[in-house]
């Protein structure tokens, strides 16, 4: 396993150790101005030690220490929209059910159901009048879709619109499909944006005044409940090519984590040698920490300079205080620089969990993208 390595600067051997009861409000060590790549992986780093940490709590069923992963698609696979089937076979769907900037003959908004798999080998679309927007109609349509010869019912379906959670969850649950609120719906987000230009604006019913801009309703971050644990964390970066190789262990289910198609996220044009920023969390109990973390539908990690802390965003609109630092000119510069680096690679970043900075063992790896939702 490739090594995620960091070197403490100006810290004693036990600097930053935390009690067994708490994980992450973090005090930074002096910022590492000179970034020297690790000889094994080329990983560059800035490390912080923890004085406090917060965790997230899951139920006891989530504490399964058998490596499993969420691989939405092979890393470099490309969606093939032109050859997509209308017969579903994948075990994961992405779904959207919302109004479009189209007006019917009564001047009412037209709604649309979109369903695809993460690789867009399967696509389905259907318009609905606004009088049929309910869970019963949605269930009936999906049931019809699954009744096709060769259709396979998925294990779960992801959706990113919190305001549609009640209708979507009821319809899917009645069909025995797990509904997962998630912003990791990169394929369908890209498809919606594509349809805005190529389908909706070409439709005679299109009306730009009927276009409602979609905005995520994000509240203030909350302290995480007790479940994640770690002693240190670090800002890190690694070449994209190396990162994709490491993520192969996630795809093969040899390691906890989650990944997605670079094509679906619109970042497949990034060069393999470009450095991707990330956050590494270190813990002597890194395996259970990775297992707990794997129970979260992680959307992004952000460095909130105003709050002097890392923000872990999960689900559709959940936000947690994941780790913090004492505000100093150096720590502020490091946090701002990390955020700038993330935006420089179209929001692509990652979260890693391992035993300690010098370990060659990696127990969890999540590929993430901090991106704006589609315009509609």
Coordinates of C-alpha atoms in Angstrom, one line a residue:
X1 CA 0.0 0.0 0.0
X2 CA 1.3 3.4 -0.9
X3 CA 2.3 5.5 2.1
X4 CA 0.6 8.7 3.2
X5 CA 3.5 10.3 5.1
X6 CA 3.7 13.4 7.2
X7 CA 6.5 14.7 9.4
X8 CA 5.7 16.7 12.6
X9 CA 7.4 20.0 12.9
X10 CA 8.3 21.4 16.3
X11 CA 6.3 18.9 18.3
X12 CA 7.2 16.7 21.2
X13 CA 6.7 13.0 21.0
X14 CA 3.3 13.2 22.6
X15 CA 2.2 16.6 21.4
X16 CA -1.4 16.8 20.4
X17 CA -2.5 13.5 22.0
X18 CA -6.2 13.4 22.9
X19 CA -8.2 11.6 25.5
X20 CA -10.0 8.4 24.6
X21 CA -13.3 10.3 24.9
X22 CA -13.0 12.9 22.2
X23 CA -11.7 13.2 18.6
X24 CA -11.2 16.5 16.7
X25 CA -11.1 20.2 17.5
X26 CA -7.5 20.6 16.3
X27 CA -4.7 22.9 17.2
X28 CA -2.2 23.2 14.4
X29 CA 1.5 22.7 14.6
X30 CA 3.5 25.4 13.0
X31 CA 2.6 25.4 9.3
X32 CA 5.0 23.5 7.1
X33 CA 6.1 26.1 4.6
X34 CA 8.5 23.7 2.7
X35 CA 6.6 21.0 1.0
X36 CA 8.8 18.0 0.4
X37 CA 7.2 15.1 -1.4
X38 CA 7.3 11.6 0.2
X39 CA 9.7 9.4 -1.7
X40 CA 7.2 6.5 -1.9
X41 CA 4.1 8.3 -3.1
X42 CA 5.0 11.9 -4.0
X43 CA 2.6 13.0 -1.3
X44 CA 3.1 16.5 0.0
X45 CA 1.9 17.4 3.4
X46 CA 1.1 19.9 6.2
X47 CA 0.4 18.2 9.5
X48 CA -1.7 19.3 12.5
X49 CA -1.9 17.7 15.9
X50 CA -5.2 17.5 17.7
X51 CA -6.1 18.9 21.1
X52 CA -9.8 17.9 20.8
X53 CA -11.8 16.0 18.3
X54 CA -15.5 15.3 17.6
X55 CA -17.0 12.2 16.2
X56 CA -20.1 11.1 14.4
X57 CA -22.3 8.3 15.9
X58 CA -23.8 5.5 13.9
X59 CA -25.9 2.6 15.2
X60 CA -24.1 -0.6 16.3
X61 CA -24.9 -2.3 13.0
X62 CA -22.5 0.1 11.3
X63 CA -19.5 -1.3 13.2
X64 CA -18.7 -4.0 10.7
X65 CA -14.9 -4.3 10.4
X66 CA -15.0 -6.2 7.1
X67 CA -13.7 -4.0 4.3
X68 CA -16.4 -2.8 2.0
X69 CA -16.6 0.1 -0.3
X70 CA -18.9 2.3 -2.3
X71 CA -17.5 2.3 -5.9
X72 CA -20.0 4.3 -7.9
X73 CA -18.0 3.6 -11.0
X74 CA -14.5 2.5 -12.1
X75 CA -12.2 5.4 -11.8
X76 CA -11.6 6.2 -15.4
X77 CA -14.8 4.7 -16.9
X78 CA -16.7 7.1 -19.2
X79 CA -20.5 7.4 -19.3
X80 CA -21.8 6.3 -22.6
X81 CA -25.0 8.3 -23.1
X82 CA -25.4 7.5 -26.8
X83 CA -25.6 3.7 -26.1
X84 CA -27.5 3.8 -22.8
X85 CA -30.1 1.2 -22.3
X86 CA -33.6 1.8 -20.8
X87 CA -33.4 -1.5 -19.0
X88 CA -31.7 -1.1 -15.5
X89 CA -29.1 -3.6 -14.4
X90 CA -26.9 -1.7 -12.0
X91 CA -27.2 -2.1 -8.2
X92 CA -27.0 1.7 -7.7
X93 CA -29.2 4.3 -9.2
X94 CA -29.2 8.1 -9.2
X95 CA -32.6 9.7 -9.4
X96 CA -34.1 13.2 -9.8
X97 CA -37.7 14.2 -9.7
X98 CA -38.3 17.9 -10.1
X99 CA -39.9 20.7 -12.1
X100 CA -38.2 21.8 -15.3
X101 CA -38.2 25.3 -17.0
X102 CA -41.0 24.1 -19.3
X103 CA -44.6 25.3 -19.2
X104 CA -47.6 23.2 -20.4
X105 CA -50.7 24.5 -22.2
X106 CA -52.2 25.6 -18.9
X107 CA -49.0 27.6 -18.0
X108 CA -48.1 25.1 -15.3
X109 CA -44.6 23.8 -14.8
X110 CA -43.7 20.4 -16.3
X111 CA -42.0 17.9 -14.0
X112 CA -39.5 15.3 -15.0
X113 CA -38.2 12.0 -13.6
X114 CA -34.6 11.2 -14.5
X115 CA -33.0 7.9 -13.5
X116 CA -29.5 6.6 -14.5
X117 CA -26.7 4.5 -13.1
X118 CA -23.4 6.1 -12.2
X119 CA -21.8 5.1 -15.6
X120 CA -24.9 6.1 -17.6
X121 CA -25.2 2.7 -19.2
X122 CA -28.8 3.0 -18.2
X123 CA -31.0 6.1 -18.6
X124 CA -34.6 6.8 -18.2
X125 CA -36.6 10.0 -18.5
X126 CA -40.3 10.8 -18.4
X127 CA -42.3 14.1 -18.1
X128 CA -45.1 14.5 -15.6
X129 CA -47.9 17.1 -15.2
X130 CA -47.8 18.9 -11.9
X131 CA -51.0 17.2 -10.9
X132 CA -49.3 13.8 -10.6
X133 CA -46.4 14.7 -8.3
X134 CA -46.7 12.2 -5.5
X135 CA -45.1 9.0 -4.2
X136 CA -47.9 6.7 -5.7
X137 CA -47.2 8.0 -9.3
X138 CA -43.5 7.7 -8.8
X139 CA -43.8 4.2 -7.5
X140 CA -46.0 3.2 -10.4
X141 CA -43.5 4.5 -12.9
X142 CA -40.5 2.8 -11.3
X143 CA -42.5 -0.4 -11.0
X144 CA -43.3 -0.3 -14.7
X145 CA -39.6 0.3 -15.4
X146 CA -38.6 -2.7 -13.3
X147 CA -41.2 -4.9 -15.0
X148 CA -39.2 -4.9 -18.3
X149 CA -37.5 -8.1 -19.3
X150 CA -34.0 -8.3 -17.9
X151 CA -34.5 -5.4 -15.5
X152 CA -32.7 -5.7 -12.1
X153 CA -33.9 -3.9 -9.0
X154 CA -31.1 -1.8 -7.5
X155 CA -30.1 -2.1 -3.9
X156 CA -30.2 1.7 -3.4
X157 CA -31.0 4.9 -5.2
X158 CA -29.3 8.3 -4.5
X159 CA -30.9 11.7 -4.8
X160 CA -29.6 15.2 -4.0
X161 CA -32.8 17.3 -3.6
X162 CA -33.7 17.4 0.1
X163 CA -37.1 18.9 -0.6
X164 CA -38.1 15.8 -2.5
X165 CA -37.0 13.4 0.2
X166 CA -40.5 12.5 1.4
X167 CA -41.9 11.5 -2.0
X168 CA -38.8 9.8 -3.3
X169 CA -38.1 7.9 0.0
X170 CA -41.8 6.7 0.2
X171 CA -41.8 5.4 -3.3
X172 CA -38.5 3.6 -3.1
X173 CA -39.1 2.1 0.3
X174 CA -42.4 0.7 -0.9
X175 CA -40.5 -1.0 -3.7
X176 CA -37.8 -2.4 -1.4
X177 CA -35.1 0.0 -2.6
X178 CA -33.0 1.9 -0.1
X179 CA -33.3 5.7 -0.6
X180 CA -30.0 7.5 0.0
X181 CA -29.9 11.4 0.3
X182 CA -26.5 12.2 -1.2
X183 CA -24.7 14.9 -3.0
X184 CA -22.5 12.2 -4.6
X185 CA -24.9 12.2 -7.6
X186 CA -22.3 13.5 -10.0
X187 CA -23.6 11.6 -13.0
X188 CA -27.2 12.8 -12.8
X189 CA -26.1 16.3 -11.9
X190 CA -24.0 16.5 -15.1
X191 CA -26.9 14.9 -17.1
X192 CA -29.3 17.6 -15.9
X193 CA -27.0 20.4 -16.8
X194 CA -26.5 18.8 -20.2
X195 CA -30.2 18.5 -20.7
X196 CA -30.7 22.2 -19.9
X197 CA -28.7 23.1 -22.9
X198 CA -29.5 20.3 -25.3
X199 CA -33.1 19.4 -24.4
X200 CA -35.1 21.9 -22.4
X201 CA -33.9 25.0 -24.2
X202 CA -34.7 23.3 -27.5
X203 CA -38.2 22.5 -26.4
X204 CA -41.0 24.8 -27.6
X205 CA -42.4 24.8 -24.0
X206 CA -39.2 26.3 -22.6
X207 CA -39.6 29.4 -20.5
X208 CA -36.5 30.9 -18.8
X209 CA -38.9 32.6 -16.3
X210 CA -40.0 29.2 -15.2
X211 CA -36.4 28.2 -14.3
X212 CA -36.1 28.0 -10.5
X213 CA -32.5 28.1 -9.4
X214 CA -31.7 25.2 -7.0
X215 CA -29.9 26.2 -3.8
X216 CA -28.7 23.8 -1.1
X217 CA -30.1 24.7 2.3
X218 CA -27.0 24.3 4.4
X219 CA -27.2 25.1 8.1
X220 CA -24.5 25.8 10.7
X221 CA -22.2 22.9 11.3
X222 CA -22.9 20.8 14.4
X223 CA -20.6 18.9 16.7
X224 CA -20.4 15.3 15.6
X225 CA -21.8 12.6 18.0
X226 CA -19.4 10.1 19.5
X227 CA -18.1 7.6 16.9
X228 CA -15.1 8.8 15.0
X229 CA -11.8 8.8 16.6
X230 CA -8.3 10.0 15.7
X231 CA -5.2 11.6 17.2
X232 CA -3.9 13.8 14.4
X233 CA -4.9 15.1 11.0
X234 CA -3.0 16.8 8.2
X235 CA -3.5 18.7 5.0
X236 CA -2.0 16.5 2.3
X237 CA -1.7 16.3 -1.5
X238 CA -0.9 13.6 -4.0
X239 CA -0.6 13.2 -7.8
X240 CA -3.9 12.3 -9.4
X241 CA -2.4 9.2 -11.1
X242 CA -1.1 7.9 -7.8
X243 CA -4.5 8.6 -6.1
X244 CA -6.4 6.7 -8.8
X245 CA -4.1 3.7 -8.4
X246 CA -4.7 3.8 -4.6
X247 CA -8.4 3.9 -5.2
X248 CA -8.3 0.6 -7.0
X249 CA -8.3 -1.0 -3.6
X250 CA -11.6 0.7 -2.9
X251 CA -13.1 -0.5 -6.2
X252 CA -12.0 -4.1 -5.5
X253 CA -13.5 -3.8 -1.9
X254 CA -10.1 -4.4 -0.3
X255 CA -10.4 -1.2 1.6
X256 CA -13.1 1.0 3.1
X257 CA -13.9 4.1 1.0
X258 CA -15.8 5.4 -2.0
X259 CA -14.9 6.5 -5.5
X260 CA -16.6 7.7 -8.7
X261 CA -16.0 8.1 -12.4
X262 CA -13.8 11.1 -13.2
X263 CA -15.7 11.5 -16.4
X264 CA -19.1 11.7 -14.6
X265 CA -17.7 14.5 -12.3
X266 CA -16.2 16.4 -15.3
X267 CA -12.6 16.1 -14.2
X268 CA -11.3 13.5 -16.6
X269 CA -9.3 16.2 -18.4
X270 CA -7.0 16.8 -15.4
X271 CA -3.4 15.6 -16.0
X272 CA -2.2 12.6 -14.0
X273 CA 0.6 14.5 -12.4
X274 CA -1.5 17.3 -11.0
X275 CA -1.5 17.4 -7.2
X276 CA -4.9 16.7 -5.6
X277 CA -5.4 18.1 -2.1
X278 CA -6.8 16.0 0.7
X279 CA -7.1 15.5 4.5
X280 CA -5.5 12.6 6.2
X281 CA -6.7 11.5 9.7
X282 CA -4.5 9.3 11.8
X283 CA -5.7 7.0 14.6
X284 CA -4.3 4.0 16.4
X285 CA -7.8 2.5 15.9
X286 CA -7.8 3.4 12.2
X287 CA -9.7 0.3 11.0
X288 CA -12.8 0.8 13.1
X289 CA -12.5 4.6 12.4
X290 CA -12.6 3.8 8.7
X291 CA -15.5 1.5 9.2
X292 CA -17.5 4.2 11.0
X293 CA -16.6 6.8 8.4
X294 CA -17.8 4.4 5.7
X295 CA -21.3 4.6 7.1
X296 CA -21.5 8.3 6.1
X297 CA -22.4 9.5 2.7
X298 CA -19.5 12.0 2.5
X299 CA -20.0 14.9 0.2
X300 CA -17.0 17.1 0.8
X301 CA -14.5 18.4 3.3
X302 CA -14.0 22.2 3.6
X303 CA -11.6 24.4 5.5
X304 CA -13.7 27.1 7.1
X305 CA -11.3 29.9 7.9
X306 CA -14.0 32.0 9.6
X307 CA -14.7 29.2 12.1
X308 CA -11.1 27.9 12.2
X309 CA -12.2 24.4 11.6
X310 CA -12.7 21.6 9.0
X311 CA -16.3 21.0 8.0
X312 CA -17.3 17.5 7.0
X313 CA -20.4 17.7 4.7
X314 CA -22.5 14.5 4.5
X315 CA -25.8 13.5 3.0
X316 CA -27.6 16.4 1.3
X317 CA -27.3 19.2 3.8
X318 CA -25.6 17.8 7.0
X319 CA -22.5 19.6 8.2
X320 CA -20.2 18.7 11.1
X321 CA -17.3 20.3 12.8
X322 CA -14.7 17.7 11.9
X323 CA -11.5 19.4 13.2
X324 CA -10.3 22.8 14.1
X325 CA -7.2 24.9 14.7
X326 CA -6.1 28.0 16.6
X327 CA -6.3 30.9 14.2
X328 CA -2.8 32.3 13.4
X329 CA -1.5 33.9 10.3
X330 CA 0.2 30.6 9.4
X331 CA -2.8 28.4 10.0
X332 CA -5.1 30.7 8.1
X333 CA -2.7 30.8 5.1
X334 CA -2.5 27.0 5.1
X335 CA -6.3 26.6 5.2
X336 CA -6.8 29.2 2.4
X337 CA -4.1 27.6 0.3
X338 CA -5.7 24.2 0.7
X339 CA -9.1 25.5 -0.4
X340 CA -7.5 27.3 -3.4
X341 CA -5.7 24.2 -4.4
X342 CA -9.0 22.3 -4.3
X343 CA -10.8 24.8 -6.5
X344 CA -7.8 24.7 -8.9
X345 CA -8.7 21.0 -9.6
X346 CA -12.4 21.6 -10.0
X347 CA -13.2 20.7 -6.4
X348 CA -11.6 17.3 -6.5
X349 CA -10.1 16.2 -3.1
X350 CA -10.0 13.2 -0.8
X351 CA -10.2 12.0 2.7
X352 CA -7.8 9.3 4.0
X353 CA -7.6 7.3 7.3
X354 CA -4.5 5.5 8.4
X355 CA -2.8 4.4 11.7
X356 CA -0.1 7.1 11.9
X357 CA 1.8 9.5 9.6
X358 CA 4.6 7.0 9.0
X359 CA 2.5 3.9 8.4
X360 CA 2.4 2.2 5.0
X361 CA -1.1 0.9 5.9
X362 CA -4.2 2.8 4.6
X363 CA -7.6 1.7 6.0
X364 CA -9.9 4.1 4.2
X365 CA -9.9 6.4 1.2
X366 CA -12.8 8.6 -0.1
X367 CA -12.6 10.5 -3.4
X368 CA -14.7 13.7 -3.1
X369 CA -15.7 16.7 -5.1
X370 CA -16.8 20.1 -3.8
X371 CA -19.1 21.2 -6.6
X372 CA -22.1 23.5 -7.1
X373 CA -25.5 21.7 -7.8
X374 CA -27.1 22.0 -11.2
X375 CA -28.7 25.3 -12.0
X376 CA -32.2 23.8 -12.0

